[in-house]
Coordinates of C-alpha atoms in Angstrom, one line a residue:
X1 CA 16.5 6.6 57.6
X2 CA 17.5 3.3 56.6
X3 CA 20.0 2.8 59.3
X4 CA 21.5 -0.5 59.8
X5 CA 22.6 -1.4 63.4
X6 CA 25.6 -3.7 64.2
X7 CA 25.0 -6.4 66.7
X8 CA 27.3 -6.4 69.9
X9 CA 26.0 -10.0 71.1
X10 CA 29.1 -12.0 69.8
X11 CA 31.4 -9.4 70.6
X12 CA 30.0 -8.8 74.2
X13 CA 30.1 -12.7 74.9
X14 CA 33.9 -13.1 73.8
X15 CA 34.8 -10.3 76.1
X16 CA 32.8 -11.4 78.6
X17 CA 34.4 -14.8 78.6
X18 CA 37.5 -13.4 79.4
X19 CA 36.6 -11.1 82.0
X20 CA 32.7 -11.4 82.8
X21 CA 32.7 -8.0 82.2
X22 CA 33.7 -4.8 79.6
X23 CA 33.7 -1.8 81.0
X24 CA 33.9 1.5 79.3
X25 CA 36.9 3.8 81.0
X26 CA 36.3 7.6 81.7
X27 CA 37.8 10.3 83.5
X28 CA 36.8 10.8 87.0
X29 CA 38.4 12.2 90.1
X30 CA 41.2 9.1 90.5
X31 CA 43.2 9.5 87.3
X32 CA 41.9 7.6 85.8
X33 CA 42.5 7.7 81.8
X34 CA 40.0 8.9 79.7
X35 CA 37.6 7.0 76.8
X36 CA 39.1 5.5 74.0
X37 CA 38.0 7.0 70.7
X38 CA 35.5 4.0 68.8
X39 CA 36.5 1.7 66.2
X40 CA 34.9 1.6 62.8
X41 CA 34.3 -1.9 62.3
X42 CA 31.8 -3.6 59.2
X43 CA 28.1 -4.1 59.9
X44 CA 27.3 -8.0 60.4
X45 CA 24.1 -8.2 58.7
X46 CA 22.0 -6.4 56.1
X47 CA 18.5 -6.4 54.9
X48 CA 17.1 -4.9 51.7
X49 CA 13.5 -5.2 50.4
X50 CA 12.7 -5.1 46.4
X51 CA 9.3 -3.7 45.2
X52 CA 6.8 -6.1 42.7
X53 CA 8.9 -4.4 39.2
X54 CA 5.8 -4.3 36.9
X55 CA 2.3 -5.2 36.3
X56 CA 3.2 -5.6 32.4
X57 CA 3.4 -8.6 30.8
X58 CA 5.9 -6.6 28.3
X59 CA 8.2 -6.2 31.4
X60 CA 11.8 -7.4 31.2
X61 CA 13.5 -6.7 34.5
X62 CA 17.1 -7.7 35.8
X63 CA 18.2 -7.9 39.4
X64 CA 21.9 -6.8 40.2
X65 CA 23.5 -7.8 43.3
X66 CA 27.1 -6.5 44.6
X67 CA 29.3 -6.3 47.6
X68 CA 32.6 -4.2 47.9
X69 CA 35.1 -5.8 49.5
X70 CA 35.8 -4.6 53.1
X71 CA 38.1 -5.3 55.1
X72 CA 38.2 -6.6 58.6
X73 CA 35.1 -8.5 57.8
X74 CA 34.4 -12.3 58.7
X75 CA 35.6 -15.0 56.5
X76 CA 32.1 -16.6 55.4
X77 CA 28.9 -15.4 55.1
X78 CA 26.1 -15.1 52.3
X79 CA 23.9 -12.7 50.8
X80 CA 20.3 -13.9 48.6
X81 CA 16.9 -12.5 47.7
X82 CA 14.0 -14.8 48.1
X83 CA 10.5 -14.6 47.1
X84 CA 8.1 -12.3 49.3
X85 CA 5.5 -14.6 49.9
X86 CA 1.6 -14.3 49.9
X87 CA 0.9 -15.6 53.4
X88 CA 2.1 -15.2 56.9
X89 CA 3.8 -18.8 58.1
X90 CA 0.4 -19.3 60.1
X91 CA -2.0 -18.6 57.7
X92 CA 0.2 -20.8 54.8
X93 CA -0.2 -23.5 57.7
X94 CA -3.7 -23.0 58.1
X95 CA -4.4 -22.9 54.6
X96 CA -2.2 -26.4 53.9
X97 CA -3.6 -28.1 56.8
X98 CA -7.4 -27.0 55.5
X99 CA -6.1 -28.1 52.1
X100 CA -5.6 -31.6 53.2
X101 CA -9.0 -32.4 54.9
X102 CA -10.5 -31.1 52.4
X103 CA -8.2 -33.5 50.3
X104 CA -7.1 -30.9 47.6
X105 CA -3.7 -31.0 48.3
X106 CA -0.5 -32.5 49.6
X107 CA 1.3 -31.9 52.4
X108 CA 3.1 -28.6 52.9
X109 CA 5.8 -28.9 50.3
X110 CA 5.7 -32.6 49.6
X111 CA 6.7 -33.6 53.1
X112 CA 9.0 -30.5 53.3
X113 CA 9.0 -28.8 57.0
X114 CA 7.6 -24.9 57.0
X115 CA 10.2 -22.4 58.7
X116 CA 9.4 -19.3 59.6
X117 CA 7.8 -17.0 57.4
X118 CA 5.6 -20.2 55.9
X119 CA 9.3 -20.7 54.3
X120 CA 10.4 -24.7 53.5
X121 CA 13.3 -26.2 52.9
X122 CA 11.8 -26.1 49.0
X123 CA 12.2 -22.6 48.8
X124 CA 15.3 -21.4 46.7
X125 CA 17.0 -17.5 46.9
X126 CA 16.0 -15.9 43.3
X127 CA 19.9 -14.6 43.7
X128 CA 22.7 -15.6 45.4
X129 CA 25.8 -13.6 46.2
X130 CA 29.1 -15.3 44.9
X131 CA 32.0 -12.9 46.4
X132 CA 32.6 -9.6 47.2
X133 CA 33.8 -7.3 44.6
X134 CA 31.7 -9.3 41.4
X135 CA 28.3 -8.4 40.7
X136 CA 25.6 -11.4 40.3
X137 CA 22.8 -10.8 38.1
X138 CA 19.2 -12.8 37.5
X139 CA 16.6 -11.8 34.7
X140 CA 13.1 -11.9 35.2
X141 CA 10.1 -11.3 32.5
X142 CA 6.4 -10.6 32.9
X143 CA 3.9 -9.4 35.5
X144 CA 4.3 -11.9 38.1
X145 CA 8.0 -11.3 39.2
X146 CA 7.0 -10.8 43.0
X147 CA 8.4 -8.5 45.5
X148 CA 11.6 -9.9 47.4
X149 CA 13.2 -9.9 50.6
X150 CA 16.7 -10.3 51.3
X151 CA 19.9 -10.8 54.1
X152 CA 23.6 -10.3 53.7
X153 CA 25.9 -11.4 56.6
X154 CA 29.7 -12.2 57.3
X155 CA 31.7 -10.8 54.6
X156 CA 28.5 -10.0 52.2
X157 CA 27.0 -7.5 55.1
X158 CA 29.0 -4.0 54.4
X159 CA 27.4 -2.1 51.8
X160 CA 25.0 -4.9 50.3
X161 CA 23.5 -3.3 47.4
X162 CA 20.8 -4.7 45.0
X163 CA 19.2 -2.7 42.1
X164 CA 16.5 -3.8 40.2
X165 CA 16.3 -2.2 36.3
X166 CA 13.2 -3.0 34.2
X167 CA 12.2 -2.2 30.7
X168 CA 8.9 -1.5 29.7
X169 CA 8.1 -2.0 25.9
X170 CA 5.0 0.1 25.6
X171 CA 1.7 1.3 27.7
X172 CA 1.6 3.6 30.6
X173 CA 4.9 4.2 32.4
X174 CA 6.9 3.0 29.2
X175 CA 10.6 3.3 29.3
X176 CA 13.7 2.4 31.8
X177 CA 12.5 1.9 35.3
X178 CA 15.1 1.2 38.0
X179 CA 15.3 1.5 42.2
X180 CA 17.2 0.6 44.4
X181 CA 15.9 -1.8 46.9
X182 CA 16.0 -0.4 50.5
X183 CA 16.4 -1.5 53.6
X184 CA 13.2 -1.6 56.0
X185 CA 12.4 1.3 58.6
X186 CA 9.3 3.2 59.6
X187 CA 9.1 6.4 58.2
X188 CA 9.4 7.4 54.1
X189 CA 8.5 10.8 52.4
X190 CA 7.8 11.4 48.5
X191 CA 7.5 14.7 47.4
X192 CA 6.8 14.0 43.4
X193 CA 4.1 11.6 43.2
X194 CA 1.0 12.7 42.0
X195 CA -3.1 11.7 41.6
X196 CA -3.5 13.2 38.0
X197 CA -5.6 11.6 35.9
X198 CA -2.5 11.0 33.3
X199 CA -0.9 9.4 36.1
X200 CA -0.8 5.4 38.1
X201 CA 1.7 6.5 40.9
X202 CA 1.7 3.2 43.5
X203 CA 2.9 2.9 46.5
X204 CA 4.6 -0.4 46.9
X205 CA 5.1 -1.7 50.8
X206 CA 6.7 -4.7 51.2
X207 CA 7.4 -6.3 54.8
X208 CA 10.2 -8.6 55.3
X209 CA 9.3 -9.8 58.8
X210 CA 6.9 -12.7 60.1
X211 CA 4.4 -10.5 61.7
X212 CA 2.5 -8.4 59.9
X213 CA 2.7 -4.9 59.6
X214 CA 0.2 -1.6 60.2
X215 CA 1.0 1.2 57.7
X216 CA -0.9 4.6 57.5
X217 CA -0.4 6.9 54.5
X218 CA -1.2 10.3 54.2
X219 CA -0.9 12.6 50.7
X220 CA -0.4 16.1 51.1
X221 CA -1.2 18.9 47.9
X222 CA -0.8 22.1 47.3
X223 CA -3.0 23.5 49.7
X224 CA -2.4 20.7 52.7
X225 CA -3.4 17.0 53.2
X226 CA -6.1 15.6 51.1
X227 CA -8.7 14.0 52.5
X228 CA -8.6 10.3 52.3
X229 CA -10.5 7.3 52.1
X230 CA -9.1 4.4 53.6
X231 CA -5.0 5.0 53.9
X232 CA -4.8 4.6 57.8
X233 CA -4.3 1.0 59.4
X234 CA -3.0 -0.3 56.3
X235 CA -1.9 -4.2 56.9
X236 CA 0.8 -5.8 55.4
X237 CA 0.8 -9.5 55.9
X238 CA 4.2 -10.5 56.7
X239 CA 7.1 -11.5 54.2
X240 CA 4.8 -10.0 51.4
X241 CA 4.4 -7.2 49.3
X242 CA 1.5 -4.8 48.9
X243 CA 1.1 -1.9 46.0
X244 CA -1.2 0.9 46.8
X245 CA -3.1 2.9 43.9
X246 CA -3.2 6.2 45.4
X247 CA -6.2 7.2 43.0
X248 CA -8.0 4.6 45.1
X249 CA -6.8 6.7 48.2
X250 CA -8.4 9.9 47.5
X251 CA -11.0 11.2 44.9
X252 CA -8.8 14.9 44.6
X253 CA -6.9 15.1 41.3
X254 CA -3.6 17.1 41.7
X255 CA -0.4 17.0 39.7
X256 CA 2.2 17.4 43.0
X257 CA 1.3 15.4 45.8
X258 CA 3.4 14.2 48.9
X259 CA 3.5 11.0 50.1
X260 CA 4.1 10.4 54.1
X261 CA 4.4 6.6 55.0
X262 CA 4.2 6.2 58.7
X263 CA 4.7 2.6 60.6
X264 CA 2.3 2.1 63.1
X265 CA 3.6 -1.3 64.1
X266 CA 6.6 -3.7 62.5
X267 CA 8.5 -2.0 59.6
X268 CA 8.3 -2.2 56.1
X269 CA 10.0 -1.0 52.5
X270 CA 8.8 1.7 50.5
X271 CA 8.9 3.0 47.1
X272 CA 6.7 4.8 45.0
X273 CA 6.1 3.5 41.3
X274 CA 5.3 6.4 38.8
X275 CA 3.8 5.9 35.7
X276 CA 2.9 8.4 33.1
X277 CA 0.2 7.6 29.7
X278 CA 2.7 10.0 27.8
X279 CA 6.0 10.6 29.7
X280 CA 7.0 7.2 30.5
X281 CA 8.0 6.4 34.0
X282 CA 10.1 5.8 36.6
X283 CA 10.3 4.9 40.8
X284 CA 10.5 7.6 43.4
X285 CA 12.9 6.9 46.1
X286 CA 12.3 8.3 49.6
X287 CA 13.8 11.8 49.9
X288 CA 16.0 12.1 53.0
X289 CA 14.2 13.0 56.2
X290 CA 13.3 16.4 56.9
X291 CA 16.5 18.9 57.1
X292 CA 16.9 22.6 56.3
X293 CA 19.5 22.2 53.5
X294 CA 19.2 19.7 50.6
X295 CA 21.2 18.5 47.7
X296 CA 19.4 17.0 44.4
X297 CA 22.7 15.6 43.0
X298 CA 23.0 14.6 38.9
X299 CA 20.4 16.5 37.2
X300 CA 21.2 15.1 33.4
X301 CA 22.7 17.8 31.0
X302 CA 20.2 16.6 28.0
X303 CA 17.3 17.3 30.6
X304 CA 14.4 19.1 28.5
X305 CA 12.4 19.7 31.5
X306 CA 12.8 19.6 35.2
X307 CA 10.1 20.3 37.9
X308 CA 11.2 20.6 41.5
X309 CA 8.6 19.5 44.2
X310 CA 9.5 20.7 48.2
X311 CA 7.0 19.9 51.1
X312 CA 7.5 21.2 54.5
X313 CA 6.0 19.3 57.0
X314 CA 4.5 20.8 60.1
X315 CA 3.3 24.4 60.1
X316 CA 6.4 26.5 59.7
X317 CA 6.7 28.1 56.4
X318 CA 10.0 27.5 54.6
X319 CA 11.9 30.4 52.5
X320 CA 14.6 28.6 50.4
X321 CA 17.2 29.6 48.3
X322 CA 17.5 27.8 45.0
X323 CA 20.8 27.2 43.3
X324 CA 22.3 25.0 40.5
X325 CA 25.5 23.6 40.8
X326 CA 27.0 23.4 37.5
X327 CA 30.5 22.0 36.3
X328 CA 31.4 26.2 36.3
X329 CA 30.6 27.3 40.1
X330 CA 27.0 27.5 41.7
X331 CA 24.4 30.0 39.4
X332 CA 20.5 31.2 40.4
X333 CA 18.0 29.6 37.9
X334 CA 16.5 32.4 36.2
X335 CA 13.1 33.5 37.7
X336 CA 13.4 31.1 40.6
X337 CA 16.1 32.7 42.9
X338 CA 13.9 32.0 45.8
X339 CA 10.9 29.5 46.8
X340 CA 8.2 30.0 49.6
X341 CA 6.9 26.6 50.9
X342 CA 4.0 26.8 53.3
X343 CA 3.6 24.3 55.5
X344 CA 2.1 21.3 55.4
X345 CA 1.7 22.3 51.8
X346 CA 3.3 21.0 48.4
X347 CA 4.8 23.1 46.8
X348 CA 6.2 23.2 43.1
X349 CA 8.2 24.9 40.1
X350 CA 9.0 24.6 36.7
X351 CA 12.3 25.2 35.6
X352 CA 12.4 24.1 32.3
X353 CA 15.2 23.9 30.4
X354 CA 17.1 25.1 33.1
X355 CA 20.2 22.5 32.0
X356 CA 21.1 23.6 28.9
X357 CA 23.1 21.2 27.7
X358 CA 25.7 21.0 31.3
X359 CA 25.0 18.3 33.7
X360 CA 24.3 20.1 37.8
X361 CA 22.8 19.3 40.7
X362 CA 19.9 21.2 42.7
X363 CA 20.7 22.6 46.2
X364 CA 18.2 24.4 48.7
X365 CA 19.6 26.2 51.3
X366 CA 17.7 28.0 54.1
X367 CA 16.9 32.0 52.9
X368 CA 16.5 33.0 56.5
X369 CA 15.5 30.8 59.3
X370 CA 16.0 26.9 58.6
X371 CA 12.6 25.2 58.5
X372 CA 13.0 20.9 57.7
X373 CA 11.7 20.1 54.2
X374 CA 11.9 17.2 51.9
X375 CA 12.0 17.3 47.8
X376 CA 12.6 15.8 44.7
X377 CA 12.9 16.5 41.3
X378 CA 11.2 15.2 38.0
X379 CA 13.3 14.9 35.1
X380 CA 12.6 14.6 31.3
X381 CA 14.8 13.6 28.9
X382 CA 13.5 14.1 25.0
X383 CA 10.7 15.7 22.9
X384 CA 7.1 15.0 21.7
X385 CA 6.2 11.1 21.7
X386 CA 9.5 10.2 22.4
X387 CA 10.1 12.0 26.3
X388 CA 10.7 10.2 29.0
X389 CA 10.3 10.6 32.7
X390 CA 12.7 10.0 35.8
X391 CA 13.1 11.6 39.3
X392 CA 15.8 12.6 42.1
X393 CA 14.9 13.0 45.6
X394 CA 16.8 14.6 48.0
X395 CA 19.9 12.3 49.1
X396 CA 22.6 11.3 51.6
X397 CA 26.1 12.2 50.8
X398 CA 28.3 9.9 49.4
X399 CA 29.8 9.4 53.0
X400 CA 33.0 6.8 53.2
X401 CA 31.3 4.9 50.3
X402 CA 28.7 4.7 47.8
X403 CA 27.9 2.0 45.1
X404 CA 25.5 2.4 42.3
X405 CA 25.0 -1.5 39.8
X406 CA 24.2 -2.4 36.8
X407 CA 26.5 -0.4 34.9
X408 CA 26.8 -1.0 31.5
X409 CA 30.2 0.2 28.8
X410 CA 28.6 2.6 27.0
X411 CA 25.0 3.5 28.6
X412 CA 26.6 5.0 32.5
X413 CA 27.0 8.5 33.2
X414 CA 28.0 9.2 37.0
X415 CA 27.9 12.9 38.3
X416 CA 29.2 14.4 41.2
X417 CA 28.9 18.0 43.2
X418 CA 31.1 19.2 46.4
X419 CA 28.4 21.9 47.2
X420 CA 30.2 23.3 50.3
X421 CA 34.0 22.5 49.7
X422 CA 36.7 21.1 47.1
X423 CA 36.7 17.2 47.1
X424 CA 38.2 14.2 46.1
X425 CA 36.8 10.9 45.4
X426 CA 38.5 8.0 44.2
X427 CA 36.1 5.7 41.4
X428 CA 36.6 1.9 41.5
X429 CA 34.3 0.0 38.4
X430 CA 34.6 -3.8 40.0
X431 CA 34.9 -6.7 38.1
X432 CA 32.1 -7.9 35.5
X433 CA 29.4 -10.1 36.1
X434 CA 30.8 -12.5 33.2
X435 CA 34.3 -11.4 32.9
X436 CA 37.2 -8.7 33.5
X437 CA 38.9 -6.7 36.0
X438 CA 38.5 -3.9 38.4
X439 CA 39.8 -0.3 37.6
X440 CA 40.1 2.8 39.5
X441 CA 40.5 6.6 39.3
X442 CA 40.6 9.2 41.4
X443 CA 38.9 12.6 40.4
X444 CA 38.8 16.1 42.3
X445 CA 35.3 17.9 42.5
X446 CA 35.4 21.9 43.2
X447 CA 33.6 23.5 45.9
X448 CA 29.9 23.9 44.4
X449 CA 30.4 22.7 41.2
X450 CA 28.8 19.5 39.2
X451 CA 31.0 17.3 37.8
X452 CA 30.2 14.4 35.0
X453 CA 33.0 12.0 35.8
X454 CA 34.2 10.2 32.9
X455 CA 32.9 6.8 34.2
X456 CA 36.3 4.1 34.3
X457 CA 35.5 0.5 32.9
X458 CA 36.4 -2.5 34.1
X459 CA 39.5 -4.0 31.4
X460 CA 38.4 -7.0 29.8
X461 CA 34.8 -6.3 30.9
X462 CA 31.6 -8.7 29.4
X463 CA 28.2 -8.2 31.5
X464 CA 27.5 -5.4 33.9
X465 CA 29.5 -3.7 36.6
X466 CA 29.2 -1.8 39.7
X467 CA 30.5 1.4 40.3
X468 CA 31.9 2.3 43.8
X469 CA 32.5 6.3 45.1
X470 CA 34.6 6.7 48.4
X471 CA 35.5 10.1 50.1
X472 CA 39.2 10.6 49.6
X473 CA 39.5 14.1 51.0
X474 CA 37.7 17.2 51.4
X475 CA 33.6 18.2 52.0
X476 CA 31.0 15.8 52.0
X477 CA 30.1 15.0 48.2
X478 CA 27.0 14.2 46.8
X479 CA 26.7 11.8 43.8
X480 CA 23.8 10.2 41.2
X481 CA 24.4 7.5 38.3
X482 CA 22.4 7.3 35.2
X483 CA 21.6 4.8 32.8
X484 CA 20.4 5.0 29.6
X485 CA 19.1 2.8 27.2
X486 CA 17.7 2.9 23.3
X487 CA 14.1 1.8 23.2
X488 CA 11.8 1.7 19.8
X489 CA 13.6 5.0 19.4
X490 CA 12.5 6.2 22.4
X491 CA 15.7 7.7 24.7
X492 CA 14.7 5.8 27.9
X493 CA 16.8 6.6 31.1
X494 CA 16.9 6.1 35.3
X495 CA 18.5 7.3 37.4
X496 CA 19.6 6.4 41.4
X497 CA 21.6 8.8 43.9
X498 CA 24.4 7.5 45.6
X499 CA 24.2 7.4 49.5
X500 CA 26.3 6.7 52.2
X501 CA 26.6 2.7 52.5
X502 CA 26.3 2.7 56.1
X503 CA 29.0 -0.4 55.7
X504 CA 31.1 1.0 58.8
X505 CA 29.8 1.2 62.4
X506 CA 31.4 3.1 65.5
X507 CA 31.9 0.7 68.1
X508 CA 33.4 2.0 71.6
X509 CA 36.6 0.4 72.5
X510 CA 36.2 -1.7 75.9
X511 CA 38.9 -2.4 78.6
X512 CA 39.0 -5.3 81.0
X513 CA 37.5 -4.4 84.6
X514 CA 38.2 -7.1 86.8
X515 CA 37.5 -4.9 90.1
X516 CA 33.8 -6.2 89.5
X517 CA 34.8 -9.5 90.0
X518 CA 35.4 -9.0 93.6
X519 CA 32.1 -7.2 94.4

């Protein structure tokens, strides 16, 4: 999911100049030599979406925006969020030009011209990108921050990476929430979100493009798909956001529900916003799609609770082992060796303290045959009136590179497991977003163990940082960043896995053919 696909036009025009043609060589019965291997070159363009933060008027929220420097990328470029807005271009148009017979309003944007999207030249970016390797921030406060939409290209493209963090005072879903925003696709699974009556768990769609878009959601429970009132041919007007109360979906109360969120038509971003009356609250990422084995990387070591959630869609039971890989080698939660997952069913366990006081990371391997499952895992940090609630889906490995913002000097813990083989990773903290300068170290992670990384700290540093993971050497690693944060003495905490950028792109290598110049 979340792929992000180079473009070839500008490089299949230059070539083409040359020779009118690039041809791909292969062997064949002449000699001829064989395919070159493909270059890894950076993406030229990047979209991310960022969910409506809160419907509290107590809500401060911050947007972080950071790009690792790459190289072989363009020499310009730029990178902003703007405003998702309410309206399609043509029904903004319609609306102004109604507005103006009816003589209750001025000319679309005081003479301004509309671009696409409703968008005029009035419009300003809530954030704009500055240069690679220093984080840009913007600060929000209320109920009415709206959703956002945003494009990196040129040198701002590879690994474009925008978190939003909000704090939430008091009321339902009180604490640290923070997501990263996504890029756009078709397809999104949530294992974790639930329709109890302690719980407001949304569903926040958000459509970047200028036609609208046809969404159908479906929530599965623990004993299949609940029957549901009015979640198919869901429209989402274009560049706008939409948040779904999935009480309003269904009238069936259960704690551990899957989401599905399928794309009909057009594509959109998904996250799902949980909030709790006593447990605080947190977003719920998309697990990665449907695979046998999983990795829930950077379980917190103060964790005083954990429930793992596992759907398998389809009809094919799943038997899965359950491990925990902690900084000493991979153990077998007591009592929960194994887990049977029916399918089309939600499935769940308590482990409870299953931590004790060592950070690890979940994985689910196949017992037998592998069946495809998604999962995730609620978190929850402290005791009595002052716990609070975070979750972990199933991720993406680290990959070449990973970055994880909004960093802070004391409040950042960044774990790391190697579940299959030893690893090293080298650590970069960039620059500041007011000052100071980028440090890095390089760490080696055992085969299936956890490791809390002592995080390094930009010298000099005054504002917030980003933290960037790249595979040195080794098996495919699997990393999560926390943040913490005091609030009215309540330990408030989020946390966001680390996936594979997707900066880099394989691009074949061409040769001239000029034979085809003489057919």
């Amino acid at each position: 999911m979340n792929r992000t696909t180079l473009s070839f036009i500008a490089g299949v025009g230059a070539l083409a100049a040359v020779t009118g043609f690039a041809a791909l060589t292969s062997p064949d019965a002449s000699g001829a030599s064989p395919a070159k291997a493909a270059a890894e070159l950076p993406v030229e363009r990047t979209s991310l979406v960022c969910p409506a933060p809160s419907s509290s008027d107590l809500a401060e929220t911050t947007y972080t925006s950071f790009t690792p420097v790459t190289k072989g990328t363009a020499s310009d470029g730029k990178a902003e969020l703007l405003s998702a807005g309410e309206e399609s271009g043509a029904a903004a148009g319609d609306k102004s030009a109604k507005d103006e017979k009816a003589g209750k309003g001025e000319k679309a944007g005081k003479g301004e011209k509309a671009g696409k999207g409703g968008r005029t030249a009035a419009d300003k970016p809530v954030l704009t990108a500055k240069e690679p390797g220093k984080p840009v921030t913007e600060d929000a406060s209320g109920a009415d921050s709206p959703a956002l939409v945003g494009t990196a290209d040129g040198k701002f493209a590879p690994g474009w990476t925008v978190q939003q963090t909000t704090q939430v005072a008091a009321g339902t879903g009180r604490g640290l929430q923070g997501v990263n925003c996504t890029a756009p696709d078709t397809e999104f699974w949530f294992p974790g979100a639930s329709t109890a009556p302690d719980r407001t768990d949304y569903v926040h769609l958000t459509n970047p493009d200028d036609s609208a878009a046809v969404v159908d959601i479906e929530l599965y429970g623990k004993d299949g798909a609940l029957e549901t009132t009015v979640g198919e041919g869901i429209t989402v007007q274009p560049h706008s956001g939409e948040p779904i109360l999935l009480s309003t979906l269904t009238s069936e109360k259960q704690d551990n529900v899957t989401v599905h969120v399928s794309v009909r038509s057009g594509r959109v971003g998904a996250s799902v916003q949980a909030l709790d009356d006593k447990l605080g609250g947190d977003w719920l990422a998309a697990s990665v799609d449907p695979t046998g084995s999983l990795v829930l990387p950077g379980i917190p070591k103060d964790a005083t609770a954990v429930r793992l959630v596992v759907f398998a869609p389809g009809e094919t039971d799943a038997d899965l082992k359950v491990r925990l890989a902690s900084p000493s080698g991979s153990i077998t939660p007591a009592g929960n060796e194994t887990l049977h997952v029916k399918g089309g069913m939600t499935s769940a366990v308590d482990l409870g303290d299953v931590m004790r006081g060592e950070p690890g990371s979940l994985v689910l391997t196949p017992s037998d045959h592998s069946v495809p499952v998604v999962a995730a895992v609620r978190v929850v940090r402290g005791k009595g009136a002052a716990q609070e609630t975070a979750f972990i889906p199933a991720g993406r490995a680290v990959g070449k590179r990973a970055t994880a913002v909004d960093n802070t000097a004391k409040g950042t813990r960044l774990s790391v497991t190697a579940p299959s083989a030893t690893a090293k990773i080298k650590v970069t903290a960039s620059a500041g977003s007011e000052g100071g300068s980028a440090v890095s170290k390089t760490y080696t992670v055992k085969s299936g163990t956890t490791q809390e990384a002592e995080v390094p700290v930009p010298s000099g540093l005054k504002g917030t940082y980003a933290l960037t993971v790249e595979t040195v050497s080794g098996g495919p690693v699997y990393a999560s960043r926390t943040l913490t944060s005091s609030l009215d003495g309540v330990s408030a905490f989020t946390v966001q896995a680390l996936p594979d950028d997707r900066g880099m792109v394989a691009v074949p290598e061409a040769d001239e053919d000029l034979s085809v110049l003489q057919k």
